[in-house]
């Protein structure tokens, strides 16, 4: 019994050291975008962020209505109440055919901006690679727009690459 208890204690300690930090994120705020994107983009971002292992992203449950983004102060209070050390404010804004994805990470105690980034999606197919890149870079010294990950190239970037090849 002593060995098992010791083994359990060591496993618990290791798990707590490498455990991800809890981060609260209300659902993405939407401007000029269909409401179906709100929960889907929030859930997808949550999965990508948790896959990276730095953060456990806590999001609200899905509802039948589009939720408006609460004030920063209200989000901060909710993050505190849920035991999260950080919180994220995120939005999708459609301008014509382009969708601008913006994410900002704040410290729960201070309310101070810790990280922020924005990227343009040429269409719905760009949302997935943009969310993945933002999840990889949130809370680091890098931004998603500067990532050179060839597996998450957006349509917009692919078009630029094609133009460069043609012009050479």
Short mmCIF file of N, CA and C in Angstrom, two decimals:
data_model
loop_
_atom_site.label_atom_id
_atom_site.label_comp_id
_atom_site.label_asym_id
_atom_site.label_seq_id
_atom_site.Cartn_x
_atom_site.Cartn_y
_atom_site.Cartn_z
N UNK A 1 0.83 -1.19 0.00
CA UNK A 1 0.00 0.00 0.00
C UNK A 1 0.87 1.26 0.00
N UNK A 2 1.97 1.26 0.70
CA UNK A 2 2.85 2.41 0.77
C UNK A 2 3.42 2.80 -0.60
N UNK A 3 3.82 1.80 -1.40
CA UNK A 3 4.36 2.08 -2.73
C UNK A 3 3.30 2.69 -3.64
N UNK A 4 2.09 2.13 -3.60
CA UNK A 4 0.99 2.65 -4.42
C UNK A 4 0.65 4.09 -4.03
N UNK A 5 0.62 4.35 -2.75
CA UNK A 5 0.32 5.70 -2.27
C UNK A 5 1.40 6.67 -2.74
N UNK A 6 2.66 6.26 -2.63
CA UNK A 6 3.77 7.11 -3.08
C UNK A 6 3.69 7.36 -4.58
N UNK A 7 3.39 6.30 -5.33
CA UNK A 7 3.27 6.42 -6.79
C UNK A 7 2.13 7.37 -7.15
N UNK A 8 1.00 7.25 -6.46
CA UNK A 8 -0.13 8.14 -6.70
C UNK A 8 0.25 9.58 -6.39
N UNK A 9 0.95 9.80 -5.27
CA UNK A 9 1.37 11.13 -4.88
C UNK A 9 2.30 11.75 -5.94
N UNK A 10 3.28 10.99 -6.42
CA UNK A 10 4.20 11.48 -7.45
C UNK A 10 3.43 11.81 -8.73
N UNK A 11 2.52 10.93 -9.14
CA UNK A 11 1.73 11.16 -10.36
C UNK A 11 0.88 12.42 -10.20
N UNK A 12 0.30 12.62 -9.04
CA UNK A 12 -0.52 13.81 -8.78
C UNK A 12 0.33 15.07 -8.84
N UNK A 13 1.52 15.03 -8.25
CA UNK A 13 2.41 16.18 -8.26
C UNK A 13 2.86 16.52 -9.68
N UNK A 14 3.21 15.52 -10.47
CA UNK A 14 3.63 15.74 -11.86
C UNK A 14 2.48 16.34 -12.65
N UNK A 15 1.29 15.80 -12.47
CA UNK A 15 0.12 16.30 -13.19
C UNK A 15 -0.16 17.76 -12.82
N UNK A 16 0.01 18.11 -11.56
CA UNK A 16 -0.27 19.50 -11.17
C UNK A 16 0.77 20.46 -11.71
N UNK A 17 2.02 20.01 -11.86
CA UNK A 17 3.07 20.86 -12.40
C UNK A 17 2.84 21.14 -13.88
N UNK A 18 2.41 20.13 -14.63
CA UNK A 18 2.23 20.32 -16.07
C UNK A 18 0.78 20.64 -16.45
N UNK A 19 -0.07 20.83 -15.45
CA UNK A 19 -1.47 21.14 -15.73
C UNK A 19 -1.58 22.49 -16.43
N UNK A 20 -2.55 22.59 -17.29
CA UNK A 20 -2.74 23.83 -18.02
C UNK A 20 -3.40 24.88 -17.12
N UNK A 21 -3.17 26.10 -17.50
CA UNK A 21 -3.73 27.24 -16.79
C UNK A 21 -5.18 27.44 -17.26
N UNK A 22 -6.08 27.71 -16.32
CA UNK A 22 -7.49 27.92 -16.68
C UNK A 22 -7.69 29.34 -17.20
N UNK A 23 -8.37 29.43 -18.34
CA UNK A 23 -8.64 30.71 -18.99
C UNK A 23 -10.13 30.75 -19.35
N UNK A 24 -10.79 31.83 -18.99
CA UNK A 24 -12.21 31.97 -19.33
C UNK A 24 -12.37 32.75 -20.62
N UNK A 25 -13.27 32.28 -21.49
CA UNK A 25 -13.56 32.99 -22.73
C UNK A 25 -15.06 32.94 -22.99
N UNK A 26 -15.72 34.11 -22.97
CA UNK A 26 -17.12 34.10 -23.40
C UNK A 26 -17.15 33.75 -24.90
N UNK A 27 -18.30 33.42 -25.42
CA UNK A 27 -18.39 33.07 -26.84
C UNK A 27 -17.97 34.27 -27.70
N UNK A 28 -17.44 33.97 -28.89
CA UNK A 28 -17.01 35.03 -29.81
C UNK A 28 -18.14 36.04 -30.02
N UNK A 29 -17.80 37.31 -30.00
CA UNK A 29 -18.77 38.34 -30.37
C UNK A 29 -18.82 38.37 -31.90
N UNK A 30 -20.02 38.49 -32.45
CA UNK A 30 -20.19 38.48 -33.90
C UNK A 30 -20.73 39.81 -34.39
N UNK A 31 -20.15 40.29 -35.50
CA UNK A 31 -20.65 41.49 -36.17
C UNK A 31 -20.81 41.16 -37.64
N UNK A 32 -22.04 41.26 -38.14
CA UNK A 32 -22.38 40.97 -39.54
C UNK A 32 -22.08 39.53 -39.94
N UNK A 33 -22.21 38.60 -39.00
CA UNK A 33 -21.96 37.18 -39.24
C UNK A 33 -23.13 36.38 -38.68
N UNK A 34 -23.48 35.31 -39.37
CA UNK A 34 -24.59 34.45 -38.93
C UNK A 34 -24.30 33.88 -37.54
N UNK A 35 -25.32 33.81 -36.72
CA UNK A 35 -25.21 33.35 -35.34
C UNK A 35 -24.67 31.94 -35.16
N UNK A 36 -24.80 31.09 -36.19
CA UNK A 36 -24.30 29.72 -36.10
C UNK A 36 -22.80 29.66 -35.86
N UNK A 37 -22.09 30.72 -36.24
CA UNK A 37 -20.64 30.74 -36.08
C UNK A 37 -20.21 30.96 -34.63
N UNK A 38 -21.08 31.50 -33.80
CA UNK A 38 -20.67 31.90 -32.45
C UNK A 38 -20.16 30.72 -31.62
N UNK A 39 -20.98 29.70 -31.44
CA UNK A 39 -20.54 28.58 -30.61
C UNK A 39 -19.50 27.74 -31.34
N UNK A 40 -19.67 27.57 -32.65
CA UNK A 40 -18.75 26.72 -33.42
C UNK A 40 -17.32 27.25 -33.38
N UNK A 41 -17.13 28.55 -33.60
CA UNK A 41 -15.77 29.10 -33.57
C UNK A 41 -15.20 29.09 -32.15
N UNK A 42 -16.04 29.34 -31.17
CA UNK A 42 -15.58 29.31 -29.77
C UNK A 42 -15.13 27.90 -29.39
N UNK A 43 -15.92 26.91 -29.75
CA UNK A 43 -15.59 25.52 -29.43
C UNK A 43 -14.34 25.07 -30.17
N UNK A 44 -14.21 25.45 -31.43
CA UNK A 44 -13.03 25.07 -32.22
C UNK A 44 -11.77 25.70 -31.63
N UNK A 45 -11.85 26.99 -31.27
CA UNK A 45 -10.70 27.64 -30.65
C UNK A 45 -10.35 26.94 -29.33
N UNK A 46 -11.36 26.61 -28.54
CA UNK A 46 -11.14 25.92 -27.27
C UNK A 46 -10.37 24.61 -27.50
N UNK A 47 -10.79 23.84 -28.48
CA UNK A 47 -10.11 22.55 -28.76
C UNK A 47 -8.66 22.76 -29.19
N UNK A 48 -8.44 23.72 -30.07
CA UNK A 48 -7.06 23.98 -30.52
C UNK A 48 -6.18 24.46 -29.38
N UNK A 49 -6.71 25.34 -28.53
CA UNK A 49 -5.92 25.87 -27.41
C UNK A 49 -5.59 24.76 -26.41
N UNK A 50 -6.55 23.91 -26.13
CA UNK A 50 -6.31 22.83 -25.18
C UNK A 50 -5.35 21.79 -25.76
N UNK A 51 -5.37 21.61 -27.07
CA UNK A 51 -4.44 20.70 -27.73
C UNK A 51 -3.00 21.17 -27.54
N UNK A 52 -2.79 22.47 -27.51
CA UNK A 52 -1.46 23.04 -27.30
C UNK A 52 -0.96 22.78 -25.88
N UNK A 53 -1.88 22.62 -24.93
CA UNK A 53 -1.51 22.24 -23.57
C UNK A 53 -1.20 23.36 -22.60
N UNK A 54 -1.15 24.60 -23.06
CA UNK A 54 -0.86 25.71 -22.13
C UNK A 54 -2.10 26.13 -21.35
N UNK A 55 -3.24 26.05 -21.98
CA UNK A 55 -4.46 26.57 -21.36
C UNK A 55 -5.60 25.56 -21.41
N UNK A 56 -6.40 25.60 -20.34
CA UNK A 56 -7.70 24.93 -20.34
C UNK A 56 -8.70 26.06 -20.52
N UNK A 57 -9.35 26.10 -21.66
CA UNK A 57 -10.25 27.21 -21.98
C UNK A 57 -11.67 26.86 -21.53
N UNK A 58 -12.23 27.70 -20.68
CA UNK A 58 -13.57 27.52 -20.16
C UNK A 58 -14.50 28.43 -20.94
N UNK A 59 -15.49 27.84 -21.62
CA UNK A 59 -16.46 28.63 -22.39
C UNK A 59 -17.87 28.36 -21.87
N UNK A 60 -18.80 29.30 -22.10
CA UNK A 60 -20.19 29.08 -21.69
C UNK A 60 -20.83 27.97 -22.54
N UNK A 61 -21.92 27.46 -22.06
CA UNK A 61 -22.68 26.43 -22.78
C UNK A 61 -23.34 27.05 -24.01
N UNK A 62 -23.62 26.20 -24.98
CA UNK A 62 -24.30 26.64 -26.19
C UNK A 62 -25.74 27.01 -25.86
N UNK A 63 -26.21 28.09 -26.50
CA UNK A 63 -27.60 28.51 -26.32
C UNK A 63 -28.27 28.61 -27.69
N UNK A 64 -29.57 28.78 -27.70
CA UNK A 64 -30.31 28.92 -28.95
C UNK A 64 -30.24 30.33 -29.52
N UNK A 65 -29.80 31.27 -28.71
CA UNK A 65 -29.73 32.66 -29.18
C UNK A 65 -28.29 33.14 -29.22
N UNK A 66 -28.03 34.11 -30.06
CA UNK A 66 -26.70 34.69 -30.15
C UNK A 66 -26.47 35.53 -28.89
N UNK A 67 -25.33 35.32 -28.26
CA UNK A 67 -25.01 36.04 -27.04
C UNK A 67 -24.19 37.28 -27.38
N UNK A 68 -24.52 38.38 -26.73
CA UNK A 68 -23.71 39.59 -26.90
C UNK A 68 -22.55 39.50 -25.93
N UNK A 69 -21.44 40.09 -26.31
CA UNK A 69 -20.25 40.05 -25.46
C UNK A 69 -20.48 40.91 -24.23
N UNK A 70 -20.32 40.33 -23.04
CA UNK A 70 -20.44 41.14 -21.83
C UNK A 70 -19.29 42.15 -21.75
N UNK A 71 -19.40 43.10 -20.87
CA UNK A 71 -18.33 44.09 -20.70
C UNK A 71 -17.06 43.39 -20.21
N UNK A 72 -15.93 44.03 -20.42
CA UNK A 72 -14.65 43.48 -19.97
C UNK A 72 -14.70 43.23 -18.46
N UNK A 73 -15.27 44.16 -17.70
CA UNK A 73 -15.36 44.01 -16.24
C UNK A 73 -16.19 42.79 -15.85
N UNK A 74 -17.29 42.56 -16.56
CA UNK A 74 -18.13 41.38 -16.28
C UNK A 74 -17.40 40.08 -16.62
N UNK A 75 -16.67 40.08 -17.73
CA UNK A 75 -15.90 38.89 -18.10
C UNK A 75 -14.82 38.63 -17.06
N UNK A 76 -14.18 39.69 -16.59
CA UNK A 76 -13.14 39.56 -15.57
C UNK A 76 -13.71 38.96 -14.29
N UNK A 77 -14.90 39.42 -13.87
CA UNK A 77 -15.55 38.89 -12.66
C UNK A 77 -15.90 37.42 -12.84
N UNK A 78 -16.40 37.06 -14.03
CA UNK A 78 -16.75 35.66 -14.30
C UNK A 78 -15.50 34.79 -14.27
N UNK A 79 -14.41 35.29 -14.84
CA UNK A 79 -13.14 34.54 -14.83
C UNK A 79 -12.68 34.31 -13.40
N UNK A 80 -12.78 35.32 -12.57
CA UNK A 80 -12.40 35.20 -11.15
C UNK A 80 -13.26 34.16 -10.46
N UNK A 81 -14.56 34.23 -10.68
CA UNK A 81 -15.51 33.32 -10.05
C UNK A 81 -15.25 31.87 -10.47
N UNK A 82 -14.80 31.66 -11.70
CA UNK A 82 -14.55 30.32 -12.21
C UNK A 82 -13.12 29.83 -11.92
N UNK A 83 -12.35 30.64 -11.20
CA UNK A 83 -11.00 30.25 -10.83
C UNK A 83 -10.00 30.30 -11.97
N UNK A 84 -10.24 31.19 -12.92
CA UNK A 84 -9.35 31.34 -14.08
C UNK A 84 -8.36 32.48 -13.85
N UNK A 85 -7.11 32.25 -14.21
CA UNK A 85 -6.07 33.27 -14.01
C UNK A 85 -6.02 34.28 -15.15
N UNK A 86 -6.64 33.93 -16.26
CA UNK A 86 -6.66 34.82 -17.43
C UNK A 86 -8.04 34.74 -18.09
N UNK A 87 -8.32 35.72 -18.95
CA UNK A 87 -9.54 35.66 -19.75
C UNK A 87 -9.27 36.19 -21.14
N UNK A 88 -10.12 35.77 -22.07
CA UNK A 88 -9.97 36.12 -23.49
C UNK A 88 -11.22 36.84 -23.95
N UNK A 89 -11.02 37.91 -24.72
CA UNK A 89 -12.10 38.55 -25.44
C UNK A 89 -11.84 38.30 -26.92
N UNK A 90 -12.85 37.80 -27.63
CA UNK A 90 -12.67 37.42 -29.02
C UNK A 90 -13.85 37.89 -29.85
N UNK A 91 -13.56 38.27 -31.11
CA UNK A 91 -14.67 38.66 -31.98
C UNK A 91 -14.37 38.33 -33.44
N UNK A 92 -15.46 38.18 -34.17
CA UNK A 92 -15.43 37.99 -35.62
C UNK A 92 -16.23 39.14 -36.21
N UNK A 93 -15.62 39.90 -37.10
CA UNK A 93 -16.29 41.03 -37.74
C UNK A 93 -16.19 40.86 -39.25
N UNK A 94 -17.33 40.85 -39.90
CA UNK A 94 -17.35 40.70 -41.35
C UNK A 94 -17.43 42.06 -42.02
N UNK A 95 -16.49 42.29 -42.94
CA UNK A 95 -16.47 43.51 -43.74
C UNK A 95 -16.46 43.06 -45.20
N UNK A 96 -17.62 43.09 -45.84
CA UNK A 96 -17.72 42.56 -47.20
C UNK A 96 -17.49 41.06 -47.18
N UNK A 97 -16.53 40.58 -47.95
CA UNK A 97 -16.22 39.15 -47.97
C UNK A 97 -15.16 38.78 -46.94
N UNK A 98 -14.52 39.77 -46.36
CA UNK A 98 -13.44 39.52 -45.39
C UNK A 98 -14.00 39.44 -43.97
N UNK A 99 -13.46 38.49 -43.21
CA UNK A 99 -13.80 38.37 -41.79
C UNK A 99 -12.54 38.65 -40.98
N UNK A 100 -12.63 39.59 -40.06
CA UNK A 100 -11.49 39.91 -39.20
C UNK A 100 -11.68 39.16 -37.88
N UNK A 101 -10.69 38.36 -37.51
CA UNK A 101 -10.70 37.59 -36.26
C UNK A 101 -9.76 38.29 -35.29
N UNK A 102 -10.28 38.67 -34.14
CA UNK A 102 -9.48 39.37 -33.13
C UNK A 102 -9.57 38.63 -31.81
N UNK A 103 -8.41 38.42 -31.18
CA UNK A 103 -8.35 37.80 -29.85
C UNK A 103 -7.45 38.63 -28.96
N UNK A 104 -7.86 38.79 -27.70
CA UNK A 104 -7.05 39.51 -26.71
C UNK A 104 -7.07 38.71 -25.42
N UNK A 105 -5.89 38.52 -24.83
CA UNK A 105 -5.72 37.78 -23.58
C UNK A 105 -5.39 38.77 -22.46
N UNK A 106 -6.12 38.67 -21.34
CA UNK A 106 -5.95 39.57 -20.21
C UNK A 106 -5.66 38.79 -18.93
N UNK A 107 -4.95 39.41 -18.00
CA UNK A 107 -4.76 38.83 -16.67
C UNK A 107 -6.01 39.09 -15.85
N UNK A 108 -6.50 38.08 -15.14
CA UNK A 108 -7.73 38.23 -14.37
C UNK A 108 -7.55 39.19 -13.20
N UNK A 109 -6.45 39.07 -12.49
CA UNK A 109 -6.24 39.94 -11.32
C UNK A 109 -6.08 41.41 -11.71
N UNK A 110 -5.27 41.68 -12.73
CA UNK A 110 -4.93 43.06 -13.08
C UNK A 110 -5.84 43.64 -14.17
N UNK A 111 -6.41 42.79 -15.00
CA UNK A 111 -7.17 43.28 -16.15
C UNK A 111 -6.27 43.78 -17.26
N UNK A 112 -4.97 43.58 -17.09
CA UNK A 112 -3.97 44.08 -18.05
C UNK A 112 -3.93 43.20 -19.31
N UNK A 113 -3.82 43.86 -20.47
CA UNK A 113 -3.68 43.17 -21.74
C UNK A 113 -2.33 42.46 -21.78
N UNK A 114 -2.36 41.14 -22.03
CA UNK A 114 -1.13 40.34 -22.05
C UNK A 114 -0.71 39.96 -23.47
N UNK A 115 -1.69 39.84 -24.35
CA UNK A 115 -1.42 39.39 -25.73
C UNK A 115 -2.63 39.77 -26.58
N UNK A 116 -2.38 40.15 -27.81
CA UNK A 116 -3.47 40.48 -28.72
C UNK A 116 -3.03 40.24 -30.15
N UNK A 117 -3.98 39.83 -31.00
CA UNK A 117 -3.66 39.60 -32.40
C UNK A 117 -4.96 39.70 -33.21
N UNK A 118 -4.80 40.01 -34.48
CA UNK A 118 -5.93 40.06 -35.41
C UNK A 118 -5.46 39.53 -36.76
N UNK A 119 -6.32 38.78 -37.42
CA UNK A 119 -6.02 38.26 -38.75
C UNK A 119 -7.26 38.38 -39.61
N UNK A 120 -7.04 38.51 -40.93
CA UNK A 120 -8.15 38.59 -41.87
C UNK A 120 -8.35 37.25 -42.56
N UNK A 121 -9.60 36.83 -42.61
CA UNK A 121 -9.97 35.61 -43.31
C UNK A 121 -10.62 36.00 -44.63
N UNK A 122 -10.16 35.39 -45.73
CA UNK A 122 -10.73 35.69 -47.04
C UNK A 122 -12.12 35.06 -47.19
N UNK A 123 -12.43 34.09 -46.36
CA UNK A 123 -13.72 33.41 -46.41
C UNK A 123 -13.81 32.42 -45.27
N UNK A 124 -14.91 31.67 -45.20
CA UNK A 124 -15.11 30.71 -44.11
C UNK A 124 -14.00 29.65 -44.01
N UNK A 125 -13.41 29.26 -45.14
CA UNK A 125 -12.35 28.25 -45.10
C UNK A 125 -11.11 28.73 -44.36
N UNK A 126 -10.92 30.02 -44.24
CA UNK A 126 -9.77 30.57 -43.54
C UNK A 126 -9.93 30.56 -42.02
N UNK A 127 -11.16 30.45 -41.53
CA UNK A 127 -11.38 30.53 -40.08
C UNK A 127 -10.65 29.40 -39.34
N UNK A 128 -10.71 28.20 -39.86
CA UNK A 128 -10.07 27.06 -39.19
C UNK A 128 -8.57 27.27 -39.03
N UNK A 129 -7.80 27.54 -40.10
CA UNK A 129 -6.36 27.73 -39.89
C UNK A 129 -6.03 28.95 -39.04
N UNK A 130 -6.84 30.00 -39.12
CA UNK A 130 -6.58 31.19 -38.31
C UNK A 130 -6.79 30.87 -36.83
N UNK A 131 -7.88 30.19 -36.49
CA UNK A 131 -8.13 29.83 -35.09
C UNK A 131 -7.04 28.91 -34.56
N UNK A 132 -6.58 27.98 -35.39
CA UNK A 132 -5.51 27.08 -34.97
C UNK A 132 -4.22 27.85 -34.70
N UNK A 133 -3.88 28.76 -35.59
CA UNK A 133 -2.66 29.55 -35.41
C UNK A 133 -2.74 30.46 -34.19
N UNK A 134 -3.90 31.05 -33.98
CA UNK A 134 -4.05 31.91 -32.80
C UNK A 134 -3.94 31.08 -31.52
N UNK A 135 -4.52 29.89 -31.52
CA UNK A 135 -4.45 29.01 -30.35
C UNK A 135 -3.00 28.61 -30.07
N UNK A 136 -2.21 28.40 -31.11
CA UNK A 136 -0.80 28.03 -30.92
C UNK A 136 0.01 29.18 -30.33
N UNK A 137 -0.36 30.40 -30.65
CA UNK A 137 0.46 31.55 -30.28
C UNK A 137 -0.05 32.38 -29.12
N UNK A 138 -1.30 32.20 -28.72
CA UNK A 138 -1.85 33.03 -27.66
C UNK A 138 -1.03 32.88 -26.37
N UNK A 139 -0.72 34.01 -25.77
CA UNK A 139 0.05 34.02 -24.53
C UNK A 139 1.55 33.86 -24.72
N UNK A 140 2.02 33.86 -25.95
CA UNK A 140 3.46 33.76 -26.22
C UNK A 140 3.96 35.13 -26.70
N UNK A 141 5.21 35.18 -27.09
CA UNK A 141 5.76 36.41 -27.67
C UNK A 141 5.50 36.50 -29.17
N UNK A 142 4.80 35.51 -29.71
CA UNK A 142 4.54 35.45 -31.15
C UNK A 142 3.10 35.83 -31.46
N UNK A 143 2.86 36.21 -32.70
CA UNK A 143 1.50 36.44 -33.17
C UNK A 143 1.20 35.43 -34.27
N UNK A 144 -0.07 35.15 -34.43
CA UNK A 144 -0.49 34.18 -35.44
C UNK A 144 -0.15 34.65 -36.84
N UNK A 145 -0.23 35.95 -37.06
CA UNK A 145 0.04 36.49 -38.39
C UNK A 145 1.50 36.34 -38.79
N UNK A 146 2.40 36.15 -37.84
CA UNK A 146 3.82 36.00 -38.14
C UNK A 146 4.27 34.53 -38.20
N UNK A 147 3.36 33.60 -37.90
CA UNK A 147 3.70 32.17 -37.89
C UNK A 147 3.97 31.68 -39.31
N UNK A 148 4.99 30.88 -39.44
CA UNK A 148 5.33 30.32 -40.75
C UNK A 148 5.01 28.84 -40.79
N UNK A 149 3.82 28.48 -40.31
CA UNK A 149 3.37 27.09 -40.29
C UNK A 149 2.74 26.77 -41.63
N UNK A 150 3.38 25.91 -42.42
CA UNK A 150 2.88 25.62 -43.76
C UNK A 150 1.59 24.82 -43.76
N UNK A 151 1.23 24.25 -42.61
CA UNK A 151 0.02 23.43 -42.54
C UNK A 151 -1.23 24.25 -42.23
N UNK A 152 -1.05 25.52 -41.92
CA UNK A 152 -2.20 26.38 -41.63
C UNK A 152 -2.18 27.62 -42.51
N UNK A 153 -1.95 27.45 -43.78
CA UNK A 153 -1.94 28.57 -44.72
C UNK A 153 -3.38 28.94 -45.05
N UNK A 154 -3.69 30.23 -44.99
CA UNK A 154 -5.03 30.70 -45.31
C UNK A 154 -5.16 30.92 -46.81
N UNK A 155 -6.38 31.05 -47.30
CA UNK A 155 -6.62 31.33 -48.71
C UNK A 155 -5.94 32.64 -49.11
N UNK A 156 -6.01 33.62 -48.24
CA UNK A 156 -5.42 34.93 -48.50
C UNK A 156 -3.90 34.80 -48.70
N UNK A 157 -3.24 34.03 -47.84
CA UNK A 157 -1.79 33.83 -47.97
C UNK A 157 -1.44 32.99 -49.19
N UNK A 158 -2.28 32.01 -49.48
CA UNK A 158 -2.04 31.16 -50.66
C UNK A 158 -2.09 31.98 -51.94
N UNK A 159 -3.02 32.91 -52.00
CA UNK A 159 -3.13 33.79 -53.17
C UNK A 159 -1.87 34.64 -53.32
N UNK A 160 -1.36 35.17 -52.20
CA UNK A 160 -0.12 35.97 -52.24
C UNK A 160 1.04 35.12 -52.73
N UNK A 161 1.14 33.88 -52.23
CA UNK A 161 2.22 33.00 -52.65
C UNK A 161 2.15 32.69 -54.14
N UNK A 162 0.94 32.47 -54.64
CA UNK A 162 0.77 32.20 -56.08
C UNK A 162 1.20 33.40 -56.91
N UNK A 163 0.82 34.61 -56.46
CA UNK A 163 1.18 35.82 -57.19
C UNK A 163 2.70 35.99 -57.22
N UNK A 164 3.37 35.70 -56.12
CA UNK A 164 4.83 35.82 -56.08
C UNK A 164 5.48 34.85 -57.06
N UNK A 165 4.97 33.63 -57.12
CA UNK A 165 5.54 32.63 -58.03
C UNK A 165 5.34 33.02 -59.49
N UNK A 166 4.18 33.58 -59.82
CA UNK A 166 3.86 33.97 -61.18
C UNK A 166 4.73 35.14 -61.60
N UNK A 167 4.98 36.08 -60.69
CA UNK A 167 5.76 37.27 -61.01
C UNK A 167 7.24 37.02 -61.15
N UNK A 168 7.72 35.87 -60.72
CA UNK A 168 9.17 35.59 -60.79
C UNK A 168 9.60 35.17 -62.16
#
